[in-house]
Amino acid sequence: MGELAIIIPFLPVLSALIIFVFMHKARKAAARISVFLTLLTFLLALVELATYALGGFSRVEIIGTLWGSVWLDPLTLIMWSFVCGISLLVHMYSVRYMVEEANYTRFFALLDLMTATILFMVSAADLITFLVAWFMVGVVLYFLLGHDTDRPAAGRYAFWTQITYRAGDVPLWLAAFVLIRTYHSISLPDIFERLQMHPHVPAFWGLSVPELVGFLLAFAAFARSAQFLLHGWLPYTMDGPTPVSALMHAGIVNAGGFMFNRFFPVFEHASIVLHFVFIVGLITAVVGSAMMLIQNDVKRSLGYSTMGQMGFMVMECGVGAFALAVFHLIAHGFFKASLFLGAGNIIGEAREHDGVPSDPVYTSIVERRPAKPSRLPWLAAAALTIIVPVVVLSLSHLFVSTRLLHEQGVIILLFFGWVTGAQALFATHKMTHTNPWRLMGGILGSFVLVVIGYTLISHYFGHFLYPHGEAYQLYNAASINSLYFDILVILLALFFVGAWALTFFADSSGWWDRADQGRWRGVYLALYALLSRELYVNDLYARMTQILVQGARRINVLLRWC
Amino acid sequence: MHIIIWIIAGALLPWFPFSWIFNRLLVSAPGAWARALAVIVLPQLGLLLLLKSGAWLILGQEMPQALRALALFTAILYAYRAAGTRDVQIWARFMGTSGLSLTWLLIGLLPGHWGVQLFALAWSIPAALMLVWAGILTRKTGGSYLGLTGGFARVLPRLSVLMSLTALAATATPVFPNFFALLEAMESLPLIWMPLLLLVLLLWGWTVGRFLQDLLFGIYHGESLHDLSVGGTWLGGLALGIFALVGLFWGGIWIIN
């Protein structure tokens, strides 16, 4: 089994080498080899996962003599299966989608290299392998995003990604060396074992080693997972080929969530970092979702949706729900991959057919309105909106484990579940329909199914990932003072209920129409301009780059280019 | 006496302001091959001078903080300056200078002198290769300036691949040896100095990104060009491949030391 596991990350490397060296011009054969070896990698990863699930145990396999090792634990095996699955989808899709593009064979070789690099990254059992793989993801991604070299925009946005990734590499290097020097090992299992024995070793500025390392790792994760202020590159990765966008948004961008899970023993002793992570994730989720709403380009809209999802994933880590973050990244990966691959076809279709129907029957269907539009009584809608999600979410968690409802992290997630569910019900109530009870019933039924499925799966998934109760330690680490927590939850609940009520009454009394004519229009337009310019973050970075390059040129002239 | 030795050593194994002389020497070398040879030989001569004069031992007993700061400043300055140029030859010189100046951090810290000499070679070789590619580019296009045309990936695909890989090798990309050399430099530095070394890494990332953007992307509008021969490409690829393999096999030794 050990040898089989070591082969897995090397198979895509082998495929890339074969294509680079022997199949430079054999387009069909290169694609076939690439897809076949990715399929084989995926199957082997599944076999490894199944073997572990049927009674296997975590272990480290050494590849090199001094560094180079893979850690075959549940996290690695799950990530291997997930990464190979997404990669296989992208490979199969690319066979036909990229067929008219130049450098077809190079594209497959780079896809294979990217797959291999991610497989090494998620399985690294020592810090050097982890650093090498983490670093290489950025390099390979640069060439994948810049596949079409005829387009300067592709190069520009690939560069944005590369420099953001490098900015994230810097704190990771520092974190790695702090760990190596403090615990005198490069082996991750050894470091974590020693960290558990001596967690409060002082570092700098009154921080302990886990806290300092936790902050540094969090910054590295923020760059990879496009958290606010380091997010500018993500929506622009759409300028790369669509299969790369799918791989990027479904797999690579999840590296932040993976990193939190890989280094979870550090975060068990770094409560302050988890609180910080929660705030950053929350801001990113809100900003990403707001940006998504105003996009008129389907791929860019999906890009900002990813940003919002990444914010939510990081926020989950911030409340201590590390296993849920992994489940989230897998679920998000699959649905985002399908959305991107679907978007590619839709865009292609739209280019061929403008979609304006000439058929009057179609137009009449599109413009058809319900014969007798009606809504639920507002009291019934309000009761359903507020109470039903609370009941469904609480019961489903109670069914799984009563202990869960005592964890602050779970309460926070339940709160977000409640807000999301209630928002969906509220939006449903705003829709006019001939049979509003049927519509609401359908939505409620879907909501119950999703919540119960999600709760059950995520619970058993969490148990698989953290079988020794580490999940509860992480929840404890993320907890704050009970009084503050209760006040915060009550205030937030009042805020949301108040906002819904305000929206409801503003809607029914025609307030929006009046505001649209008055002075609020200026505020609305300013806000719209701010969001449509993406909060001027990218403009600011571009200006900074300009100033820095001008400075470098002046020094060069002064020193006569020597 | 010692001051003169240190100044000469600073001109051969560059640290600012004597790195100016090092660069001047490279510029004055006749032709690309001579420049490539010079970027390999001069730093080794500098190390030899330190070794033979006894300055090595002095540095080994206690590395002056000012010297450490100066070495890091040189690395930062030249990495930053490389971002402001679009000429391949100048870029190669600046990146070589930036990497080579870090050699000062290791003098006296590694057991024996071979480790330090190999450390210097890890930075010299990619710079030398890039100087050779710059010479070939000059022969084909009349200059090695990337700001006018760009889009070489389409018209000179083989040379572009070699230049791209060499640029990555020059900026401490895994699995080239200087990635592990940089890890070694980190290991030898007190933790408080490490952010400065990481700033160098960040600047290299920025610099190589700008370089590749100028080199590869866009549509070429100049006269038709002949790419590097297949044999030349294999030779260049082989040199880089061996360089990478050395990094893979040898990297771990640095880490453990």
PDB file of N, CA and C in Angstrom, chain A residues 186-241:
ATOM      1  N   ILE A 186      12.222  19.324  10.644  1.00  0.00           N
ATOM      2  CA  ILE A 186      11.442  19.777   9.493  1.00  0.00           C
ATOM      3  C   ILE A 186      10.211  18.885   9.289  1.00  0.00           C
ATOM      4  N   SER A 187      10.145  17.804  10.048  1.00  0.00           N
ATOM      5  CA  SER A 187       9.019  16.868   9.912  1.00  0.00           C
ATOM      6  C   SER A 187       7.767  17.440  10.582  1.00  0.00           C
ATOM      7  N   LEU A 188       6.682  17.517   9.836  1.00  0.00           N
ATOM      8  CA  LEU A 188       5.458  18.104  10.400  1.00  0.00           C
ATOM      9  C   LEU A 188       4.907  17.292  11.583  1.00  0.00           C
ATOM     10  N   PRO A 189       4.824  15.951  11.471  1.00  0.00           N
ATOM     11  CA  PRO A 189       4.318  15.210  12.646  1.00  0.00           C
ATOM     12  C   PRO A 189       5.174  15.448  13.896  1.00  0.00           C
ATOM     13  N   ASP A 190       6.504  15.499  13.706  1.00  0.00           N
ATOM     14  CA  ASP A 190       7.384  15.745  14.856  1.00  0.00           C
ATOM     15  C   ASP A 190       7.155  17.132  15.438  1.00  0.00           C
ATOM     16  N   ILE A 191       7.073  18.101  14.545  1.00  0.00           N
ATOM     17  CA  ILE A 191       6.861  19.484  15.007  1.00  0.00           C
ATOM     18  C   ILE A 191       5.556  19.584  15.790  1.00  0.00           C
ATOM     19  N   PHE A 192       4.497  18.967  15.261  1.00  0.00           N
ATOM     20  CA  PHE A 192       3.199  19.065  15.938  1.00  0.00           C
ATOM     21  C   PHE A 192       3.211  18.342  17.292  1.00  0.00           C
ATOM     22  N   GLU A 193       3.941  17.248  17.342  1.00  0.00           N
ATOM     23  CA  GLU A 193       4.034  16.513  18.607  1.00  0.00           C
ATOM     24  C   GLU A 193       4.757  17.359  19.659  1.00  0.00           C
ATOM     25  N   ARG A 194       5.859  17.987  19.230  1.00  0.00           N
ATOM     26  CA  ARG A 194       6.627  18.821  20.167  1.00  0.00           C
ATOM     27  C   ARG A 194       5.837  20.076  20.545  1.00  0.00           C
ATOM     28  N   LEU A 195       5.079  20.571  19.580  1.00  0.00           N
ATOM     29  CA  LEU A 195       4.271  21.771  19.853  1.00  0.00           C
ATOM     30  C   LEU A 195       3.212  21.470  20.919  1.00  0.00           C
ATOM     31  N   GLN A 196       2.637  20.265  20.861  1.00  0.00           N
ATOM     32  CA  GLN A 196       1.637  19.896  21.872  1.00  0.00           C
ATOM     33  C   GLN A 196       2.272  19.813  23.257  1.00  0.00           C
ATOM     34  N   MET A 197       3.559  19.407  23.293  1.00  0.00           N
ATOM     35  CA  MET A 197       4.235  19.295  24.594  1.00  0.00           C
ATOM     36  C   MET A 197       4.658  20.664  25.121  1.00  0.00           C
ATOM     37  N   HIS A 198       5.078  21.545  24.194  1.00  0.00           N
ATOM     38  CA  HIS A 198       5.548  22.887  24.597  1.00  0.00           C
ATOM     39  C   HIS A 198       4.840  23.947  23.761  1.00  0.00           C
ATOM     40  N   PRO A 199       3.581  24.191  24.047  1.00  0.00           N
ATOM     41  CA  PRO A 199       2.838  25.119  23.177  1.00  0.00           C
ATOM     42  C   PRO A 199       3.074  26.599  23.475  1.00  0.00           C
ATOM     43  N   HIS A 200       3.606  26.902  24.644  1.00  0.00           N
ATOM     44  CA  HIS A 200       3.661  28.323  25.019  1.00  0.00           C
ATOM     45  C   HIS A 200       5.075  28.902  24.961  1.00  0.00           C
ATOM     46  N   VAL A 201       5.852  28.440  24.012  1.00  0.00           N
ATOM     47  CA  VAL A 201       7.206  28.997  23.859  1.00  0.00           C
ATOM     48  C   VAL A 201       7.068  30.449  23.393  1.00  0.00           C
ATOM     49  N   PRO A 202       7.720  31.395  24.114  1.00  0.00           N
ATOM     50  CA  PRO A 202       7.546  32.800  23.708  1.00  0.00           C
ATOM     51  C   PRO A 202       8.285  33.111  22.410  1.00  0.00           C
ATOM     52  N   ALA A 203       7.705  34.006  21.603  1.00  0.00           N
ATOM     53  CA  ALA A 203       8.359  34.423  20.352  1.00  0.00           C
ATOM     54  C   ALA A 203       8.630  35.933  20.434  1.00  0.00           C
ATOM     55  N   PHE A 204       7.926  36.729  19.637  1.00  0.00           N
ATOM     56  CA  PHE A 204       8.141  38.179  19.656  1.00  0.00           C
ATOM     57  C   PHE A 204       6.874  38.902  20.098  1.00  0.00           C
ATOM     58  N   TRP A 205       7.040  40.163  20.425  1.00  0.00           N
ATOM     59  CA  TRP A 205       5.950  41.099  20.691  1.00  0.00           C
ATOM     60  C   TRP A 205       4.879  40.494  21.608  1.00  0.00           C
ATOM     61  N   GLY A 206       5.326  39.724  22.583  1.00  0.00           N
ATOM     62  CA  GLY A 206       4.390  39.145  23.538  1.00  0.00           C
ATOM     63  C   GLY A 206       3.583  37.985  22.997  1.00  0.00           C
ATOM     64  N   LEU A 207       3.883  37.562  21.775  1.00  0.00           N
ATOM     65  CA  LEU A 207       3.160  36.430  21.193  1.00  0.00           C
ATOM     66  C   LEU A 207       3.914  35.139  21.465  1.00  0.00           C
ATOM     67  N   SER A 208       3.152  34.050  21.608  1.00  0.00           N
ATOM     68  CA  SER A 208       3.818  32.752  21.716  1.00  0.00           C
ATOM     69  C   SER A 208       4.122  32.255  20.300  1.00  0.00           C
ATOM     70  N   VAL A 209       4.922  31.195  20.205  1.00  0.00           N
ATOM     71  CA  VAL A 209       5.277  30.666  18.874  1.00  0.00           C
ATOM     72  C   VAL A 209       4.028  30.261  18.080  1.00  0.00           C
ATOM     73  N   PRO A 210       3.083  29.506  18.681  1.00  0.00           N
ATOM     74  CA  PRO A 210       1.882  29.162  17.890  1.00  0.00           C
ATOM     75  C   PRO A 210       1.115  30.394  17.409  1.00  0.00           C
ATOM     76  N   GLU A 211       1.074  31.436  18.243  1.00  0.00           N
ATOM     77  CA  GLU A 211       0.331  32.643  17.833  1.00  0.00           C
ATOM     78  C   GLU A 211       1.039  33.344  16.672  1.00  0.00           C
ATOM     79  N   LEU A 212       2.377  33.497  16.803  1.00  0.00           N
ATOM     80  CA  LEU A 212       3.130  34.148  15.720  1.00  0.00           C
ATOM     81  C   LEU A 212       3.019  33.336  14.425  1.00  0.00           C
ATOM     82  N   VAL A 213       3.255  32.032  14.560  1.00  0.00           N
ATOM     83  CA  VAL A 213       3.182  31.157  13.371  1.00  0.00           C
ATOM     84  C   VAL A 213       1.761  31.160  12.806  1.00  0.00           C
ATOM     85  N   GLY A 214       0.779  31.165  13.702  1.00  0.00           N
ATOM     86  CA  GLY A 214      -0.618  31.177  13.273  1.00  0.00           C
ATOM     87  C   GLY A 214      -0.928  32.408  12.427  1.00  0.00           C
ATOM     88  N   PHE A 215      -0.469  33.586  12.894  1.00  0.00           N
ATOM     89  CA  PHE A 215      -0.687  34.812  12.118  1.00  0.00           C
ATOM     90  C   PHE A 215      -0.018  34.709  10.745  1.00  0.00           C
ATOM     91  N   LEU A 216       1.230  34.218  10.737  1.00  0.00           N
ATOM     92  CA  LEU A 216       1.971  34.131   9.463  1.00  0.00           C
ATOM     93  C   LEU A 216       1.282  33.156   8.503  1.00  0.00           C
ATOM     94  N   LEU A 217       0.871  32.014   9.036  1.00  0.00           N
ATOM     95  CA  LEU A 217       0.177  31.035   8.185  1.00  0.00           C
ATOM     96  C   LEU A 217      -1.139  31.599   7.676  1.00  0.00           C
ATOM     97  N   ALA A 218      -1.810  32.338   8.542  1.00  0.00           N
ATOM     98  CA  ALA A 218      -3.092  32.923   8.126  1.00  0.00           C
ATOM     99  C   ALA A 218      -2.874  33.890   6.962  1.00  0.00           C
ATOM    100  N   PHE A 219      -1.819  34.713   7.037  1.00  0.00           N
ATOM    101  CA  PHE A 219      -1.555  35.650   5.930  1.00  0.00           C
ATOM    102  C   PHE A 219      -1.258  34.888   4.636  1.00  0.00           C
ATOM    103  N   ALA A 220      -0.489  33.804   4.751  1.00  0.00           N
ATOM    104  CA  ALA A 220      -0.193  32.994   3.556  1.00  0.00           C
ATOM    105  C   ALA A 220      -1.500  32.431   2.979  1.00  0.00           C
ATOM    106  N   ALA A 221      -2.372  31.983   3.863  1.00  0.00           N
ATOM    107  CA  ALA A 221      -3.658  31.427   3.414  1.00  0.00           C
ATOM    108  C   ALA A 221      -4.526  32.513   2.786  1.00  0.00           C
ATOM    109  N   PHE A 222      -4.473  33.720   3.337  1.00  0.00           N
ATOM    110  CA  PHE A 222      -5.288  34.818   2.801  1.00  0.00           C
ATOM    111  C   PHE A 222      -4.919  35.112   1.341  1.00  0.00           C
ATOM    112  N   ALA A 223      -3.609  35.098   1.051  1.00  0.00           N
ATOM    113  CA  ALA A 223      -3.170  35.403  -0.330  1.00  0.00           C
ATOM    114  C   ALA A 223      -3.671  34.328  -1.289  1.00  0.00           C
ATOM    115  N   ARG A 224      -3.585  33.076  -0.867  1.00  0.00           N
ATOM    116  CA  ARG A 224      -4.004  31.980  -1.754  1.00  0.00           C
ATOM    117  C   ARG A 224      -5.516  31.931  -1.927  1.00  0.00           C
ATOM    118  N   SER A 225      -6.229  32.278  -0.866  1.00  0.00           N
ATOM    119  CA  SER A 225      -7.679  32.146  -0.925  1.00  0.00           C
ATOM    120  C   SER A 225      -8.365  33.488  -1.122  1.00  0.00           C
ATOM    121  N   ALA A 226      -7.626  34.451  -1.674  1.00  0.00           N
ATOM    122  CA  ALA A 226      -8.199  35.731  -2.126  1.00  0.00           C
ATOM    123  C   ALA A 226      -9.019  36.429  -1.056  1.00  0.00           C
ATOM    124  N   GLN A 227      -8.442  36.594   0.132  1.00  0.00           N
ATOM    125  CA  GLN A 227      -9.167  37.330   1.153  1.00  0.00           C
ATOM    126  C   GLN A 227      -9.010  38.826   0.906  1.00  0.00           C
ATOM    127  N   PHE A 228      -9.890  39.600   1.500  1.00  0.00           N
ATOM    128  CA  PHE A 228      -9.978  41.026   1.213  1.00  0.00           C
ATOM    129  C   PHE A 228      -8.618  41.732   1.306  1.00  0.00           C
ATOM    130  N   LEU A 229      -8.358  42.558   0.325  1.00  0.00           N
ATOM    131  CA  LEU A 229      -7.115  43.297   0.061  1.00  0.00           C
ATOM    132  C   LEU A 229      -6.071  42.443  -0.669  1.00  0.00           C
ATOM    133  N   LEU A 230      -6.254  41.135  -0.658  1.00  0.00           N
ATOM    134  CA  LEU A 230      -5.371  40.271  -1.464  1.00  0.00           C
ATOM    135  C   LEU A 230      -6.229  39.511  -2.484  1.00  0.00           C
ATOM    136  N   HIS A 231      -7.348  40.118  -2.841  1.00  0.00           N
ATOM    137  CA  HIS A 231      -8.323  39.408  -3.686  1.00  0.00           C
ATOM    138  C   HIS A 231      -8.292  39.865  -5.140  1.00  0.00           C
ATOM    139  N   GLY A 232      -7.578  40.949  -5.435  1.00  0.00           N
ATOM    140  CA  GLY A 232      -7.685  41.602  -6.742  1.00  0.00           C
ATOM    141  C   GLY A 232      -7.418  40.690  -7.933  1.00  0.00           C
ATOM    142  N   TRP A 233      -6.582  39.698  -7.752  1.00  0.00           N
ATOM    143  CA  TRP A 233      -6.204  38.823  -8.858  1.00  0.00           C
ATOM    144  C   TRP A 233      -7.308  37.838  -9.240  1.00  0.00           C
ATOM    145  N   LEU A 234      -8.125  37.454  -8.276  1.00  0.00           N
ATOM    146  CA  LEU A 234      -9.031  36.317  -8.498  1.00  0.00           C
ATOM    147  C   LEU A 234     -10.038  36.530  -9.637  1.00  0.00           C
ATOM    148  N   PRO A 235     -10.754  37.654  -9.646  1.00  0.00           N
ATOM    149  CA  PRO A 235     -11.745  37.806 -10.731  1.00  0.00           C
ATOM    150  C   PRO A 235     -11.082  37.905 -12.105  1.00  0.00           C
ATOM    151  N   TYR A 236      -9.825  38.311 -12.135  1.00  0.00           N
ATOM    152  CA  TYR A 236      -9.160  38.504 -13.428  1.00  0.00           C
ATOM    153  C   TYR A 236      -8.487  37.236 -13.960  1.00  0.00           C
ATOM    154  N   THR A 237      -8.519  36.182 -13.161  1.00  0.00           N
ATOM    155  CA  THR A 237      -7.987  34.914 -13.671  1.00  0.00           C
ATOM    156  C   THR A 237      -8.897  34.373 -14.769  1.00  0.00           C
ATOM    157  N   MET A 238     -10.038  35.041 -14.968  1.00  0.00           N
ATOM    158  CA  MET A 238     -10.967  34.635 -16.036  1.00  0.00           C
ATOM    159  C   MET A 238     -10.350  34.845 -17.409  1.00  0.00           C
ATOM    160  N   ASP A 239      -9.294  35.656 -17.474  1.00  0.00           N
ATOM    161  CA  ASP A 239      -8.668  35.875 -18.770  1.00  0.00           C
ATOM    162  C   ASP A 239      -7.867  34.671 -19.223  1.00  0.00           C
ATOM    163  N   GLY A 240      -7.661  33.727 -18.339  1.00  0.00           N
ATOM    164  CA  GLY A 240      -7.023  32.472 -18.730  1.00  0.00           C
ATOM    165  C   GLY A 240      -8.050  31.579 -19.414  1.00  0.00           C
ATOM    166  N   PRO A 241      -7.614  30.436 -19.944  1.00  0.00           N
ATOM    167  CA  PRO A 241      -8.571  29.506 -20.571  1.00  0.00           C
ATOM    168  C   PRO A 241      -9.617  29.037 -19.552  1.00  0.00           C
TER     169      PRO A 241
END
